[in-house]
CSV table of C-alpha atoms in Angstrom, one decimal:
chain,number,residue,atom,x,y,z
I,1,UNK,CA,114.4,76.9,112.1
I,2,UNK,CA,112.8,79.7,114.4
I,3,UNK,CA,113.4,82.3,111.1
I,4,UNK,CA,111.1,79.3,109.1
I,5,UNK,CA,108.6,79.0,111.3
I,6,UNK,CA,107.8,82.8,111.6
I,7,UNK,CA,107.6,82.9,107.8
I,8,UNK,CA,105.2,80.3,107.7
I,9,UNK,CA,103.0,82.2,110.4
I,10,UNK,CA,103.3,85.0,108.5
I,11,UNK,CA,101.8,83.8,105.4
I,12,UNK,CA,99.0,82.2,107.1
I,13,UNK,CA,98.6,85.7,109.0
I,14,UNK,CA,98.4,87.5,105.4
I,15,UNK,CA,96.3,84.4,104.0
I,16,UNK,CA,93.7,84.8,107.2
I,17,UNK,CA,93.4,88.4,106.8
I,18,UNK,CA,93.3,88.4,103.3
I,19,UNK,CA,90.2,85.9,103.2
I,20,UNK,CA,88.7,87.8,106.3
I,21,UNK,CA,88.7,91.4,104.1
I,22,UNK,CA,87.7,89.7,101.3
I,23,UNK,CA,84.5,88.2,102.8
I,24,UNK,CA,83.8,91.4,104.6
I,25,UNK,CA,83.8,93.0,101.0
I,26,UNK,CA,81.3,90.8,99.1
I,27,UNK,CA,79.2,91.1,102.4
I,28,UNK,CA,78.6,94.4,101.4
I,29,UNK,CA,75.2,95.3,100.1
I,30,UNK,CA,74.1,95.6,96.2
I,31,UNK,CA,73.2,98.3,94.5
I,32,UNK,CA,71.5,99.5,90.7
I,33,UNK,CA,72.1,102.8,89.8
I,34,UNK,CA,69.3,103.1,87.9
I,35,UNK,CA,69.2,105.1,84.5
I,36,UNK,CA,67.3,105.8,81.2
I,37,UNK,CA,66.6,101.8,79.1
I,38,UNK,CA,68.7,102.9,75.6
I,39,UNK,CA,65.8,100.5,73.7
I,40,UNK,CA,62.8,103.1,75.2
I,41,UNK,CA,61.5,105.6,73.4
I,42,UNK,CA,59.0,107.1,74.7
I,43,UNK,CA,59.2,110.5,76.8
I,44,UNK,CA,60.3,109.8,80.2
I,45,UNK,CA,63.9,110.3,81.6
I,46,UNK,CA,63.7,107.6,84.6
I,47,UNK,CA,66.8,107.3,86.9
I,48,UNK,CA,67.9,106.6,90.3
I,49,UNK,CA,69.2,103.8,92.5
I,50,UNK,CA,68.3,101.1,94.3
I,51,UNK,CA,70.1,98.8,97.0
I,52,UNK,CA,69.6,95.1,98.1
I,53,UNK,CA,70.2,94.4,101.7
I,54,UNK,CA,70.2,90.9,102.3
I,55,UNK,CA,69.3,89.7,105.6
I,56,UNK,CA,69.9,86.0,105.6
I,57,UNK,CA,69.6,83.5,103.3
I,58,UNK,CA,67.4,84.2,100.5
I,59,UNK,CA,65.6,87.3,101.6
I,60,UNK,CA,66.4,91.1,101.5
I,61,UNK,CA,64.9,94.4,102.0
I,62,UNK,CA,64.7,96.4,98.7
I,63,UNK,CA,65.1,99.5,99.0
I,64,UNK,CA,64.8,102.6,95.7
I,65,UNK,CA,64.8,106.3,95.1
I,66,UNK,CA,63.6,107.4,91.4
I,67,UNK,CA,63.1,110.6,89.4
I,68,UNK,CA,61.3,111.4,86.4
I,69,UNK,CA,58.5,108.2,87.0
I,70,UNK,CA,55.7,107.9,85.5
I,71,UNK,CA,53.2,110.0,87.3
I,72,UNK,CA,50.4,107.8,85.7
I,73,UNK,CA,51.3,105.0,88.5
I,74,UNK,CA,49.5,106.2,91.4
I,75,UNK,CA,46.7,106.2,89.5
I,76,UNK,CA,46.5,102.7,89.0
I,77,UNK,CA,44.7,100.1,91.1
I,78,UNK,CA,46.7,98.6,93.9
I,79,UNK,CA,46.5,95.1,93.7
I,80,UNK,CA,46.2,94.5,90.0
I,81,UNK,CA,48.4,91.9,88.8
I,82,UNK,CA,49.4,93.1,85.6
I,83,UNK,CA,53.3,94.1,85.0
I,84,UNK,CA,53.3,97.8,85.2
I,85,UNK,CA,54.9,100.7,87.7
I,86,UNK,CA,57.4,98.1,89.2
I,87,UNK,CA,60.6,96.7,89.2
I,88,UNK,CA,61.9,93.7,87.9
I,89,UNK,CA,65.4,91.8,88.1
I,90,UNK,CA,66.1,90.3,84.6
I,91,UNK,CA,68.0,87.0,83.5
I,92,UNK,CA,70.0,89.7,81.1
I,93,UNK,CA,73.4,91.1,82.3
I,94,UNK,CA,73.9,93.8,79.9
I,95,UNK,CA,70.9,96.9,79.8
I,96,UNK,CA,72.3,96.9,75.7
I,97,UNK,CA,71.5,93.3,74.9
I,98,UNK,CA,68.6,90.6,75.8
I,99,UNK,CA,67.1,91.5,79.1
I,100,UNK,CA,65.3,88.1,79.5
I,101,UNK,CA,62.6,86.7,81.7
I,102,UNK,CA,62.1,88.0,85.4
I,103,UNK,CA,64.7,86.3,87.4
I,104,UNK,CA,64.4,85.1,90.9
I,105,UNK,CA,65.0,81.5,92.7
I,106,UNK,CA,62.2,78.5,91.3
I,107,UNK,CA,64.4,76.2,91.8
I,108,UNK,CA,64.2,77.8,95.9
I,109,UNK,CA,60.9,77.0,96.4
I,110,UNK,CA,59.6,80.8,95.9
I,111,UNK,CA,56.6,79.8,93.0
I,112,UNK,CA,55.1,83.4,92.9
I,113,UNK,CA,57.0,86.4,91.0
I,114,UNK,CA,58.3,88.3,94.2
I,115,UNK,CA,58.8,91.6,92.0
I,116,UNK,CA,55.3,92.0,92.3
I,117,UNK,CA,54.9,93.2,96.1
I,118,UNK,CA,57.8,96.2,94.4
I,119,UNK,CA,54.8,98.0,93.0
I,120,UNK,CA,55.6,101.8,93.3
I,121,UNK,CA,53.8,105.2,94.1
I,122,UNK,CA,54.9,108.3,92.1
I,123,UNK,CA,54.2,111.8,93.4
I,124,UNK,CA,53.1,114.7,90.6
I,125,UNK,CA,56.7,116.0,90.3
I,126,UNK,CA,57.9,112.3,89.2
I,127,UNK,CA,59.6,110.8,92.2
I,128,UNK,CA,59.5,107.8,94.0
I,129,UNK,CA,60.8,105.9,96.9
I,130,UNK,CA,60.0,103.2,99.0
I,131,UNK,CA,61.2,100.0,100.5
I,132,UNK,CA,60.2,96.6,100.2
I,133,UNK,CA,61.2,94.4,103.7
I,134,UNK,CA,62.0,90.7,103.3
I,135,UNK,CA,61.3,89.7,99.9
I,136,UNK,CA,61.7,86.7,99.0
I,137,UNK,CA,63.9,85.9,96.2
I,138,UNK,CA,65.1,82.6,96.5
I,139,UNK,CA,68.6,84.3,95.2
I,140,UNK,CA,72.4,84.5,96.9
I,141,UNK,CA,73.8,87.5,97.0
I,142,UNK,CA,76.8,86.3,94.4
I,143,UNK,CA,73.9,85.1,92.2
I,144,UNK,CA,72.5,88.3,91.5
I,145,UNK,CA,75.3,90.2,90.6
I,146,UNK,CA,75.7,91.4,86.9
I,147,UNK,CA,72.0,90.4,86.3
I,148,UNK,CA,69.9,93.8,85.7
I,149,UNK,CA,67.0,95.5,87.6
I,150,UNK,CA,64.6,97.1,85.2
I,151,UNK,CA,61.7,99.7,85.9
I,152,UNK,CA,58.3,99.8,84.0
I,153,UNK,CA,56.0,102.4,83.2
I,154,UNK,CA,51.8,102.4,83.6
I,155,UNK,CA,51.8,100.5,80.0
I,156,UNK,CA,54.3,97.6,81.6
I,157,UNK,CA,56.9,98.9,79.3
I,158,UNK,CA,60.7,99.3,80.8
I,159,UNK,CA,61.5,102.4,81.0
I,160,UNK,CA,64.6,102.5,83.1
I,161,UNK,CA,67.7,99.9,83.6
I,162,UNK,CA,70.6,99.2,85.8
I,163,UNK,CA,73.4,96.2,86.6
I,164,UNK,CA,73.8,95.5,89.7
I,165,UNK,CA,77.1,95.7,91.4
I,166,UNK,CA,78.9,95.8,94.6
I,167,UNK,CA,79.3,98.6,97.2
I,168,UNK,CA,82.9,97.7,97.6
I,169,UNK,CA,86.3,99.9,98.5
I,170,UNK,CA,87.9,100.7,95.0
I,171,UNK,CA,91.9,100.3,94.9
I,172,UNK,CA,92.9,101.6,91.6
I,173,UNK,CA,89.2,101.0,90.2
I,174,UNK,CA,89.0,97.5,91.2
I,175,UNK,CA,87.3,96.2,94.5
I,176,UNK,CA,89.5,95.5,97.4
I,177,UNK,CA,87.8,91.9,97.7
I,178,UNK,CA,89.5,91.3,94.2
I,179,UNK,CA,93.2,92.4,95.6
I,180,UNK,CA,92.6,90.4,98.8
I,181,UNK,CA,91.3,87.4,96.4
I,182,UNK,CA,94.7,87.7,94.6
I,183,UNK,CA,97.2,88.2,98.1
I,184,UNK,CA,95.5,85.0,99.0
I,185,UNK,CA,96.2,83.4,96.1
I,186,UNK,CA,100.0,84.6,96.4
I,187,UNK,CA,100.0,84.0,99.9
I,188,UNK,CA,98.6,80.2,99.8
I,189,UNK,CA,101.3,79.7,96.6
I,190,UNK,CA,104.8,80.8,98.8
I,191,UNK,CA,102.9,78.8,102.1
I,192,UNK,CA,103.0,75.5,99.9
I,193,UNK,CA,105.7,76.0,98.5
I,194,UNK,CA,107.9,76.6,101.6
I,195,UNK,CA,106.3,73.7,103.1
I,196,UNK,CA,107.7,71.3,100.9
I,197,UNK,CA,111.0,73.0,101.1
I,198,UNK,CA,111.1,72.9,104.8
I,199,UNK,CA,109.8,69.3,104.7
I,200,UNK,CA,113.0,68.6,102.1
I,201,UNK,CA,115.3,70.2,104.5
I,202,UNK,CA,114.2,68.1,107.8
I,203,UNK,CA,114.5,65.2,105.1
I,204,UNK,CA,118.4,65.9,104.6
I,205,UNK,CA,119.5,67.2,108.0
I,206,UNK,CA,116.9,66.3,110.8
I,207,UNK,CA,118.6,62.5,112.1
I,208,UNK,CA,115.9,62.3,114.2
I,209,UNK,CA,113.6,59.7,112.7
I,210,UNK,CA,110.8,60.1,115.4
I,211,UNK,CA,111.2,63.9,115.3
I,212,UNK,CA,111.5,64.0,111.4
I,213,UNK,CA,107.9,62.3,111.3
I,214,UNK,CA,105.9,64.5,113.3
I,215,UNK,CA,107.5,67.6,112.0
I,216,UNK,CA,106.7,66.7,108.5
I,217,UNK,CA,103.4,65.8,109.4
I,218,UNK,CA,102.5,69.3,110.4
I,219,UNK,CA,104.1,71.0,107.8
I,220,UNK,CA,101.8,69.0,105.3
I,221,UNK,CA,98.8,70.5,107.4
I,222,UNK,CA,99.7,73.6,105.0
I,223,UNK,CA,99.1,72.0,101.8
């Protein structure tokens, strides 16, 4: 019974830690890296990155580095409203196929575009970084993923694309989040089923009715 009992600790040890990495992973700020849009075809060679730190809820500080920009940008007036020398994340989740409308949270309450306060500055050799500090998307962190974060040029045309993804450990190319995600899995699957075969066994051997009750009761806290 004593070997039993430390099994079932052990799987909810594994299970517990498992979950705990697991959330510590998709915790873990995203990022674009940023490169060339394969539909442009004009004469810049845009690229970079750009990272997403979410503070809580649904705000984050946005953060970018670029190359090869549009110099034409900083020439432009700062608060026009038109759709040029910014960045925008799209309802698309391929930089090959549809890129879609601007995406961020309506349904949130944010009524304004948010990508327009990511208006950027480019210096005469072509580069560009800034940072953006509580914007407001009205997003989760898990709903932005895949979706892509495009850059346009002075004429509002996108010039430069990315996905966004996870900074996560890789384990044999995959996030550790999606290992843990699986031992959890495992570990939830041999905790059930051991469960019911401990609650069998006090079934057929435990002659204590009082005993038997109480025992089986916590062993279905497992399930």
């Amino acid at each position: 019974m004593i070997v039993q009992k430390r099994s079932l600790s052990g799987y909810a040890l594994v299970l517990a830690v498992a979950a705990c990495y697991s959330d510590l992973a998709m915790a873990m700020s995203p990022k674009v890296e940023i490169e060339p849009y394969a539909n442009y075809t004009g004469t810049l060679r845009v690229d970079g990155h750009a990272h997403l730190n979410f503070r809580s809820g649904i705000c984050v500080d946005f953060t970018w580095k670029l190359t090869g920009a549009d110099s034409r940008c900083s020439q432009l007036p700062p608060n026009t409203s038109e759709r040029v020398c910014r960045f925008e994340l799209n309802e698309g989740t391929s930089c090959s196929g549809q890129l879609g409308y601007p995406f961020w949270g309506r349904s949130e309450g944010v009524s304004e575009d948010p990508w327009a306060a990511t208006r950027y500055n480019v210096s005469a050799d072509g580069r560009s970084s800034g940072s953006v500090r509580k914007l407001k998307l009205g997003l989760s962190q898990l709903e932005i993923f895949r979706h892509v974060l495009t850059v346009s040029d002075a004429d509002g045309v996108y010039v430069a694309c990315g996905s966004v993804t996870s900074t996560c450990l890789r384990i044999c190319g995959i996030c550790f989040y999606q290992w843990a995600r699986v031992a959890t899995g495992i570990c939830a699957v041999f905790a059930v089923l051991d469960s019911f075969w401990l609650i069998n066994k006090h079934f057929r051997n435990n002659k204590n009715p009082a005993l038997r009750k109480y025992t089986v009761r916590i062993l279905l806290m497992v399930p």
